[in-house]
Tab-separated table of C-alpha atoms and ligand atoms in Angstrom:
chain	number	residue	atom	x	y	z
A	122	UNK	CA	-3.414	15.065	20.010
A	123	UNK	CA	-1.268	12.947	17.704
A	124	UNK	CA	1.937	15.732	18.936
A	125	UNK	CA	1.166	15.545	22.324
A	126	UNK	CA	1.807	11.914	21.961
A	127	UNK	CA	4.877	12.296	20.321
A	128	UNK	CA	6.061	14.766	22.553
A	129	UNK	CA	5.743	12.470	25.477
A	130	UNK	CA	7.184	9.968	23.508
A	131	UNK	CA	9.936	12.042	23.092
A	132	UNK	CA	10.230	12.619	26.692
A	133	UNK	CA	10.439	8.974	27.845
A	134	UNK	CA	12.443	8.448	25.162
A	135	UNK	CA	15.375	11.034	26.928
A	136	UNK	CA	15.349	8.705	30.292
A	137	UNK	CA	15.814	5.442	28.244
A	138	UNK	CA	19.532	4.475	27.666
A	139	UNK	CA	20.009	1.285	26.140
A	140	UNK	CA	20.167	1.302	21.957
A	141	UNK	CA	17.866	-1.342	21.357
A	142	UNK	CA	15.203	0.462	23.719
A	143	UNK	CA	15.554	3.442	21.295
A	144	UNK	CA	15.465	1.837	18.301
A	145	UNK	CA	11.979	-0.472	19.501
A	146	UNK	CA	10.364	3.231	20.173
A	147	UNK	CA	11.626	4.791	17.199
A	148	UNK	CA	9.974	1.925	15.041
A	149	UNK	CA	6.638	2.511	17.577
A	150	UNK	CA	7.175	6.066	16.254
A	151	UNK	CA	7.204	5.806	12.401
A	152	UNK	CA	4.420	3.147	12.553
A	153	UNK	CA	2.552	5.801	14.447
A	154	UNK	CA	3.382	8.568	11.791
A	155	UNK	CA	2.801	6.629	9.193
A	156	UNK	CA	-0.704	5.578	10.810
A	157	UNK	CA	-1.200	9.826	11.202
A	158	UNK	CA	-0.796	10.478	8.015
A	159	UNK	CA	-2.476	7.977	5.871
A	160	UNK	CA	-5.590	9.835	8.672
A	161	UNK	CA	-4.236	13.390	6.918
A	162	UNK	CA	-4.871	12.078	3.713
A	163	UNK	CA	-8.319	10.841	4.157
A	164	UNK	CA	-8.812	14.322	5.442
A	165	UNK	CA	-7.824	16.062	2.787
A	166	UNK	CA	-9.450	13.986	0.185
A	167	UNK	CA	-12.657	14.868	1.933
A	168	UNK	CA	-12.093	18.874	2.133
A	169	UNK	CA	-11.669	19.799	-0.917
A	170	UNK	CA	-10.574	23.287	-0.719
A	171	UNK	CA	-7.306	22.860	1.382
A	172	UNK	CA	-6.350	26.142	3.552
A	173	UNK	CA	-2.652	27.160	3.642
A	174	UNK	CA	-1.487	25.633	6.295
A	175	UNK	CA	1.389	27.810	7.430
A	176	UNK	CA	1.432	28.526	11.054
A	177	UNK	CA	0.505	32.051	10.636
A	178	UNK	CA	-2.612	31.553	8.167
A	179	UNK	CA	-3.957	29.305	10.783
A	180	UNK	CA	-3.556	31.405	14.249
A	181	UNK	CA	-2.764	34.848	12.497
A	182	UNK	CA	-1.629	37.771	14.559
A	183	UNK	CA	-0.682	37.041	18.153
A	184	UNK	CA	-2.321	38.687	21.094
A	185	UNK	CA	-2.101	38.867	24.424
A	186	UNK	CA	-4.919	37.298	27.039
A	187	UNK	CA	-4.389	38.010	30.652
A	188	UNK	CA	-1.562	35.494	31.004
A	189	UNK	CA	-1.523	34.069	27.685
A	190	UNK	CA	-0.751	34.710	24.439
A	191	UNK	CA	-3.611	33.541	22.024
A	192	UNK	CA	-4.235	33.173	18.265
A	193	UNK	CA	-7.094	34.882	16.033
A	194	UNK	CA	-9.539	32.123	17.669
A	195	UNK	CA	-8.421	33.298	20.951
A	196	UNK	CA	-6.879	30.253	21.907
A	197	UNK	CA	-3.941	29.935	24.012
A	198	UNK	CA	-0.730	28.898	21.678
A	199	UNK	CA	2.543	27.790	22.632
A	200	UNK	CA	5.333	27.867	19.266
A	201	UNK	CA	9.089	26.290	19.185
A	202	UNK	CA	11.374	27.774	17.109
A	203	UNK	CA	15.444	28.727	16.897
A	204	UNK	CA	17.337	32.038	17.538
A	205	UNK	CA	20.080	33.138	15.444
A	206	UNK	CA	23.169	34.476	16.806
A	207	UNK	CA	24.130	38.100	17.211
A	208	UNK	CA	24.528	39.782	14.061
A	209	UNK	CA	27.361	41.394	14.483
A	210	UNK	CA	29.811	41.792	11.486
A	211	UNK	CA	32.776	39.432	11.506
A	212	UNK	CA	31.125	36.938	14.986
A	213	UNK	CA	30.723	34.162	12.865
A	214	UNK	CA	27.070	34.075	13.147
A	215	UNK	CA	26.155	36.517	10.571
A	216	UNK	CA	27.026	33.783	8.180
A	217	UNK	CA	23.873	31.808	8.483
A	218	UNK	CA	21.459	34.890	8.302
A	219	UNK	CA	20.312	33.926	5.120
A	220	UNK	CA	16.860	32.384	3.897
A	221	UNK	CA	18.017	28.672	2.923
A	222	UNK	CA	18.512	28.452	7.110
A	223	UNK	CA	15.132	29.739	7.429
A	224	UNK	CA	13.596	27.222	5.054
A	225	UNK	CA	15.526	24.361	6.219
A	226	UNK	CA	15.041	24.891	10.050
A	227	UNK	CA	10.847	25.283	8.852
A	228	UNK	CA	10.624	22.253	6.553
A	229	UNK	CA	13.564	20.128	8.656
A	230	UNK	CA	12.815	21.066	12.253
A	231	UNK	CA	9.428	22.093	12.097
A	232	UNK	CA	10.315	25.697	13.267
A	233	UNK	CA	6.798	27.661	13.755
A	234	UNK	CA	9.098	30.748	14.825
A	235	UNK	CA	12.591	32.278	14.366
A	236	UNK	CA	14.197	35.382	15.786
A	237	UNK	CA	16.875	37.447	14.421
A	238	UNK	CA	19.185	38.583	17.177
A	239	UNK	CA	20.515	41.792	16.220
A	240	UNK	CA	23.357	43.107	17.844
A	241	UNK	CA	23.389	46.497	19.193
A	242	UNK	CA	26.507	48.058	21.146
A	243	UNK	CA	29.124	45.730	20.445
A	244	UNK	CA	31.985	45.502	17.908
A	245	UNK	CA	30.299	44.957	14.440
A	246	UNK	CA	27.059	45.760	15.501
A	247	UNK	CA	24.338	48.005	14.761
A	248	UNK	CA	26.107	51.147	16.032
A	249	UNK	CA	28.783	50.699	14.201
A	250	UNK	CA	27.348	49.303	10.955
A	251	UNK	CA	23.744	49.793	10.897
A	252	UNK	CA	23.437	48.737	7.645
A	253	UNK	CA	24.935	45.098	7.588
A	254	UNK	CA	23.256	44.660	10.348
A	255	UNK	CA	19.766	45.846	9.566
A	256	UNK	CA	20.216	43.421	5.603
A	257	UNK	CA	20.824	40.730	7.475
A	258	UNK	CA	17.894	41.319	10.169
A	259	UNK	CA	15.710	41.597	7.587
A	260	UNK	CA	16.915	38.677	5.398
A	261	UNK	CA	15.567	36.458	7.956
A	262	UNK	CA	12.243	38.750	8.355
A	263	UNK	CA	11.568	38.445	4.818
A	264	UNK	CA	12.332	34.664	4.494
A	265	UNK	CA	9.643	34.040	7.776
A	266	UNK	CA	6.929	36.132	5.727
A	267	UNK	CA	7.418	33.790	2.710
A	268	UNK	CA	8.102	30.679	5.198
A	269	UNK	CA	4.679	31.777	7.147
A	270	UNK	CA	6.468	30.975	10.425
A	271	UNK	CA	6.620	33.971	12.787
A	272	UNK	CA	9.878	36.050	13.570
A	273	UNK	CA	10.818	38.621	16.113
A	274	UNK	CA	12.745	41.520	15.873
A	275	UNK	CA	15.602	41.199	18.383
A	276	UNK	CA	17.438	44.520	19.719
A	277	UNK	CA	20.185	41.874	21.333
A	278	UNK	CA	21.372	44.862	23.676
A	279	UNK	CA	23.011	44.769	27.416
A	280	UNK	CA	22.325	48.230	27.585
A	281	UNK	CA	19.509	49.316	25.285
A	282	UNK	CA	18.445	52.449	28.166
A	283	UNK	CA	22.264	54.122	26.708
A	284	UNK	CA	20.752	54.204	23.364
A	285	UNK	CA	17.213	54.939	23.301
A	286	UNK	CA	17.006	57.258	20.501
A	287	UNK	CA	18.756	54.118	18.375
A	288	UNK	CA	16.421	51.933	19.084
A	289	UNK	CA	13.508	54.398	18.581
A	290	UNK	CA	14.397	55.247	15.093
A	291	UNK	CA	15.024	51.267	14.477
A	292	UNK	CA	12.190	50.518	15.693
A	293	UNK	CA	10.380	53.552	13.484
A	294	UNK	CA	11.225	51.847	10.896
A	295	UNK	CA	10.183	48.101	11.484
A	296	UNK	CA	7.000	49.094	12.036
A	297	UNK	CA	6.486	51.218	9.124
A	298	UNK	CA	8.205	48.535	7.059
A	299	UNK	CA	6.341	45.285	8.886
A	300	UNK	CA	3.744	46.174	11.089
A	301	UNK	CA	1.567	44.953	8.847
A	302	UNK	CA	2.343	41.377	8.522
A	303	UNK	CA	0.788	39.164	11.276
A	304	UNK	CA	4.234	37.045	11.142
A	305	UNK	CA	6.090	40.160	13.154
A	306	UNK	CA	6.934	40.300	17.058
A	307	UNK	CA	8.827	42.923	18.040
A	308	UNK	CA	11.582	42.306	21.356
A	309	UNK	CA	12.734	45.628	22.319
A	310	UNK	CA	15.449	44.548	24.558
A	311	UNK	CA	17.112	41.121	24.767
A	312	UNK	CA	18.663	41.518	28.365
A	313	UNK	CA	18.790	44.403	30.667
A	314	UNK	CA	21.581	43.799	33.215
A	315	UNK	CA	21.653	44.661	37.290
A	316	UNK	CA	19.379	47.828	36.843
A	317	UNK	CA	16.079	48.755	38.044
A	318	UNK	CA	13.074	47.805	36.483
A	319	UNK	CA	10.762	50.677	37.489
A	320	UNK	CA	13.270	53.322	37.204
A	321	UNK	CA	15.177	52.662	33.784
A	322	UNK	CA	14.124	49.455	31.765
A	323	UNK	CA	10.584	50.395	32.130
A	324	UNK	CA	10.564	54.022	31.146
A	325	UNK	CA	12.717	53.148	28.207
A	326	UNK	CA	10.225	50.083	27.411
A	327	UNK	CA	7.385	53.331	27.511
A	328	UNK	CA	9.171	55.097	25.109
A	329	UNK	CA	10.070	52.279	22.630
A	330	UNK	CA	6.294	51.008	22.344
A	331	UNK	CA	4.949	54.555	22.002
A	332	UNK	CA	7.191	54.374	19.115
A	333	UNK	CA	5.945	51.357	17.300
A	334	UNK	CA	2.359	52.111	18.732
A	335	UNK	CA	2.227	55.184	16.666
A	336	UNK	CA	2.504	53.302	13.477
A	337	UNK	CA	1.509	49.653	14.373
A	338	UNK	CA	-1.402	49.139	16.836
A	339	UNK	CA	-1.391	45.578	16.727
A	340	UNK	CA	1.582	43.213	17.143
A	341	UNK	CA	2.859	41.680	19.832
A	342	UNK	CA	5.944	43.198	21.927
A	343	UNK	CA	8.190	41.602	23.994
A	344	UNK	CA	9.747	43.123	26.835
A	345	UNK	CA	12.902	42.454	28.834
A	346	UNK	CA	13.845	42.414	32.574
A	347	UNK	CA	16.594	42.768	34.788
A	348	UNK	CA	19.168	40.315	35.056
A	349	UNK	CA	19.546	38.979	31.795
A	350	UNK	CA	15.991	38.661	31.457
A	351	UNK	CA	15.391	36.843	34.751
A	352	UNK	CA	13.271	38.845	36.941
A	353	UNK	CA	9.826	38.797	35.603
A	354	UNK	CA	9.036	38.920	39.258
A	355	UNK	CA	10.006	42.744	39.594
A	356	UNK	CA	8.171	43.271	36.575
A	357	UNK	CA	4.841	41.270	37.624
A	358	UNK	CA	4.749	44.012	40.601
A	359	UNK	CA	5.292	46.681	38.116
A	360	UNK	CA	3.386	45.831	34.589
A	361	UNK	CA	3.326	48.272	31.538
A	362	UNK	CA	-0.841	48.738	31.753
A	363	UNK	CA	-0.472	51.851	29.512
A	364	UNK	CA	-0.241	49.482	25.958
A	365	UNK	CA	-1.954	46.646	24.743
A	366	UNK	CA	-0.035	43.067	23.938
A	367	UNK	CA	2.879	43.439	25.631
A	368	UNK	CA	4.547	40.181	27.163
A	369	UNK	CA	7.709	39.709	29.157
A	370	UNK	CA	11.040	38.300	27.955
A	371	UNK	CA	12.278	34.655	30.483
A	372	UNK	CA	15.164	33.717	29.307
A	373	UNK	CA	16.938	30.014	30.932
A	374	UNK	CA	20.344	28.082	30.324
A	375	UNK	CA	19.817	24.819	32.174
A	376	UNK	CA	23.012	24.250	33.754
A	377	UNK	CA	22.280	27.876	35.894
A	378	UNK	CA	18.283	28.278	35.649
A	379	UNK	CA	16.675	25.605	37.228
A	380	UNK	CA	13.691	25.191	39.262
A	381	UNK	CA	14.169	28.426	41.768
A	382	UNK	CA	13.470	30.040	38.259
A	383	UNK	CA	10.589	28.107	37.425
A	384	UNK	CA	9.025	29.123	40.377
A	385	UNK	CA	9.947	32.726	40.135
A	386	UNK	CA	8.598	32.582	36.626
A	387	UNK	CA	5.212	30.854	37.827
A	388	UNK	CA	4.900	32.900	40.734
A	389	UNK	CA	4.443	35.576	37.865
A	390	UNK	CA	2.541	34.505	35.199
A	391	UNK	CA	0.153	33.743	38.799
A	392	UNK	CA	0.658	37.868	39.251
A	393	UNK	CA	-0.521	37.768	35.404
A	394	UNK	CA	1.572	38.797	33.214
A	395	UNK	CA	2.325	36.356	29.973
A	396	UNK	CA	6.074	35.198	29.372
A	397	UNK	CA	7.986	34.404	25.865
A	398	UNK	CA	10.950	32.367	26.300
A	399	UNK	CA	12.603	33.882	23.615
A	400	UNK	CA	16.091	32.305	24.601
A	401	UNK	CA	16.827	28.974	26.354
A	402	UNK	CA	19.998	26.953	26.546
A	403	UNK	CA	20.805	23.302	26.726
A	404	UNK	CA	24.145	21.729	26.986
A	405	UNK	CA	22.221	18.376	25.344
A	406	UNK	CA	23.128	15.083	25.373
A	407	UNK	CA	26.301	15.671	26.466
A	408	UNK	CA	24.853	14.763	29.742
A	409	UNK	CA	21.141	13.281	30.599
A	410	UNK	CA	19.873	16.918	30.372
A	411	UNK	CA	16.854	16.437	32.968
A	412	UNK	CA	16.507	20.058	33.227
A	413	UNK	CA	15.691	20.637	29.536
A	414	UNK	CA	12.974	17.980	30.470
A	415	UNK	CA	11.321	20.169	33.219
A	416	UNK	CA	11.763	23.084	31.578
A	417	UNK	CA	9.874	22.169	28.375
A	418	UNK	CA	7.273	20.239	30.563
A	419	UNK	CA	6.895	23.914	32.395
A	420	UNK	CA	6.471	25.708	29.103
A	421	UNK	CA	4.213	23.208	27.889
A	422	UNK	CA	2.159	23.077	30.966
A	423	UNK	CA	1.831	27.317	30.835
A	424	UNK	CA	1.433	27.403	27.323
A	425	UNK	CA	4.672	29.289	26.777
A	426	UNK	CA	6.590	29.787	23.405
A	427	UNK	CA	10.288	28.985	23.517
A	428	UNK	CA	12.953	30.208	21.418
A	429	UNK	CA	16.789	27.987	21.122
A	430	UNK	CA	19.966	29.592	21.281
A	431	UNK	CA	21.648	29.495	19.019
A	432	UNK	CA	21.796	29.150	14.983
A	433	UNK	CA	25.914	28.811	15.069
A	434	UNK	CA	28.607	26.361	14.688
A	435	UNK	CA	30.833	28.264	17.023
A	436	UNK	CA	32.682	26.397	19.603
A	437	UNK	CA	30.881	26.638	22.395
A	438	UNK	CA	27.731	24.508	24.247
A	439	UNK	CA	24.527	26.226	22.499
A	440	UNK	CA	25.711	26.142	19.066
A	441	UNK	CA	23.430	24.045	17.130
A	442	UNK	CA	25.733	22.601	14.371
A	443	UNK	CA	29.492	21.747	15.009
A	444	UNK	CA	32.109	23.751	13.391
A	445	UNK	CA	32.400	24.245	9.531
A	446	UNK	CA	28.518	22.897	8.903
A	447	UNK	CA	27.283	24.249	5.989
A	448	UNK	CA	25.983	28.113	6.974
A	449	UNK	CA	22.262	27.389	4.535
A	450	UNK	CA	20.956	24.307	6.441
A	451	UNK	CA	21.204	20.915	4.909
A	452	UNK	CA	22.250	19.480	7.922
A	453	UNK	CA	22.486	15.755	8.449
A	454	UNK	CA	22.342	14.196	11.875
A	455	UNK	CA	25.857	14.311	12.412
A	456	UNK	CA	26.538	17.905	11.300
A	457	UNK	CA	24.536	18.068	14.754
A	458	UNK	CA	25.852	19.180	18.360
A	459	UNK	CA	24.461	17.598	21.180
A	460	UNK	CA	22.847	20.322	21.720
A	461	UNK	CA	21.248	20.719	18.841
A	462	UNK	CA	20.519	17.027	18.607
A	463	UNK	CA	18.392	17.710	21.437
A	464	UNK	CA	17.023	21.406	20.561
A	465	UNK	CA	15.658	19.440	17.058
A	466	UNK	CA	13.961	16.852	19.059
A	467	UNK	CA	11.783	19.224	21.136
A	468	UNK	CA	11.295	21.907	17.990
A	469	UNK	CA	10.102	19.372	15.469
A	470	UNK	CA	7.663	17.321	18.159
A	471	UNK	CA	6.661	20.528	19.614
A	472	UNK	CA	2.725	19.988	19.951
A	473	UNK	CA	0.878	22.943	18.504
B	163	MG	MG1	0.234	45.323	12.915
C-alpha cells in the first residue's frame, strides 16, 4: 500500500514544476517514510523470527498464469529493475559488469531484477570471444543469486535464427549451470528484426526451449518478436502452446513507442499471452517525459515487469550515468543522466 502511495506520489510529482512545490512533497515524503518505518519496526519486534526478505525468498520461482506472471503464492507480480549494456569486448559497457553495480543498483535503487545483455554477432561479442563474454554474463548472474534479486539471461542478438546451434549450446549450459536457482529467467532472443514470426523466430524459439527444457523444467523464458520486439500481436495469433512458462519480450523507447503500442500490446495480453518489458527507454527529464508516465501507469495497471536500458555512461540518451562515473556504482545524484534521474525514480518507488 505504502508504495503504491509513493508511486503516485512520484507521478504527480513529474507534472509539478516549480522548486518549492518539489521540495513541500519531498518533505510530505520523508515524513511519510519515516512514519512507514517506525510501522516496520513495530512489526518486526513482534515476529520474532524475521524471514529473508530478498525478493526471491519471498515470491520464489516465477511462473506463468494465463496472462500473468505470478509468484510461489500465485499472485500476479510486477518487478523494476536495470539492463546492462551489450557485453561486447571493448563497447564500453563491459566495464560495469561487475558485482559492486549489482549491489549498488539493489541496495541504492531498489532493483528487484537485473539482466545481463550479452552480445551475440557483433564485434567483441560472443562469437568472437565466447569467453569474455560468458565471465562477464555470469558475474552479474552470480552477484543476483547472492543479491536475491532476479536476473535474466540475455542472448542480445538481431539475428539469433543465423546461429541457432550457438545459442543452443549457450543455453545447454545455463541451464545445467543455473536452472536451479529460482533467481534465473532465461531471454532467448533480445530482438528479432523484419522476419516472420511463424516461419523463423518461432521454430528457432522451439528449438531453444527444448534445449533448456531438457535440463530445467521450471524457469521462466522469455521470448522475442519481430520488429525489435514489437509485435506481440503476430505472436498472440501464433503462441508457443507446446512448453510451459513462456512469456513474450515488449520492448518501448518513448520518443518512438507510444500509445499505438500500448494498444497493440493490450490488444495481446487480451489474446492472452503475458509480456516482460525487458527493455524500455526514456530520454528523462530532459523534457517533461509524459510518455514514461503512461507507460509505467500501463505496466502497472497489467502487472508487467519492466527492465531500463541501459547500465552505461556512454554518450547517448539511455545511458544511466554521464560519462566517466565510476563503473561499481556509488553514484551520487549528479553522477546521474536525466535519464537515469528518472529511471531511479520509478525503480526505487516501484510498488511490489
Ligand atoms: Mg529450474
Amino acid at each position: 500500500m505504502s508504495g503504491i502511495f509513493l508511486y503516485y506520489m512520484k507521478n504527480f510529482i513529474f507534472l509539478i514544476k516549480s522548486e518549492f512545490q518539489i521540495n513541500f512533497l519531498l518533505f510530505a515524503l520523508l515524513i511519510f517514510f519515516f512514519s512507514c518505518e517506525n510501522n516496520d519496526q513495530k512489526s518486526a519486534e513482534i515476529t520474532p523470527d524475521i524471514i529473508d526478505s530478498s525478493v526471491v525468498m519471498q515470491n520464489g520461482l516465477l511462473t506463468v498464469s494465463g496472462n500473468k506472471i505470478v509468484n510461489k503464492n500465485n499472485e500476479p507480480v510486477s518487478f523494476a529493475g536495470n539492463s546492462f549494456f551489450w557485453s561486447n569486448d571493448n563497447w564500453g559497457g563491459e566495464r560495469f559488469y561487475n558485482s559492486s553495480t549489482v549491489k549498488w543498483l539493489k541496495n541504492d535503487w531498489n532493483a528487484k531484477i537485473v539482466r545481463a545483455a550479452m552480445g551475440v554477432e557483433d564485434p567483441g561479442g560472443y562469437l568472437d570471444n565466447n569467453q569474455s563474454n560468458k565471465e562477464r554474463l555470469k558475474t552479474i548472474v552470480d552477484a543476483a543469486i547472492d543479491e536475491g534479486i532476479y536476473v535474466i539471461i540475455d542472448w542480445h542478438s538481431h539475428n539469433a535464427e543465423d546461429h541457432l546451434e550457438e545459442a543452443k549450446i549457450f543455453f545447454q549450459e545455463m541451464a545445467q549451470t543455473y536452472g536451479e536457482y529460482e533467481n534465473i529467467i532465461y531471454e532467448i532472443y533480445n530482438e528479432p528484426l523484419n522476419v516472420s514470426w511463424s516461419d523463423v523466430v518461432k521454430p528457432y524459439a522451439l528449438e531453444v526451449i527444448q534445449t533448456i527444457r531438457s535440463i530445467d523444467p521450471d524457469n521462466l523464458i522469455i521470448v522475442g518478436s519481430p520488429e525489435w520486439s514489437q509485435r506481440v500481436d503476430l505472436v498472440s495469433e501464433d503462441p508457443i502452446t507446446t512448453f510451459d512458462n513462456i512469456a513474450y519480450t515488449l520492448h518501448f523507447y518513448t520518443v518512438h513507442h507510444q500509445e499505438w503500442l500500448r494498444e497493440r500490446a493490450t490488444s495481446a495480453l487480451n489474446n492472452g499471452i503475458p509480456l516482460f518489458v525487458t527493455e524500455w527507454g526514456s530520454i528523462g527529464y530532459s523534457i517533461i517525459d509524459s510518455e514514461a508516465n503512461k507507460w509505467m501507469n500501463w505496466c502497472h495497471l497489467n502487472k508487467i515487469s519492466h527492465v531500463n536500458w541501459a547500465v552505461n555512461d556512454k554518450e547517448e540518451e539511455w545511458s544511466i550515468v554521464k560519462p566517466g562515473a565510476s563503473t561499481t556504482g556509488n553514484w551520487q545524484e549528479s553522477d546521474l543522466t536525466e535519464a537515469g534521474k528518472l529511471a531511479k525514480n520509478i525503480i526505487s518507488n516501484w510498488p511490489d
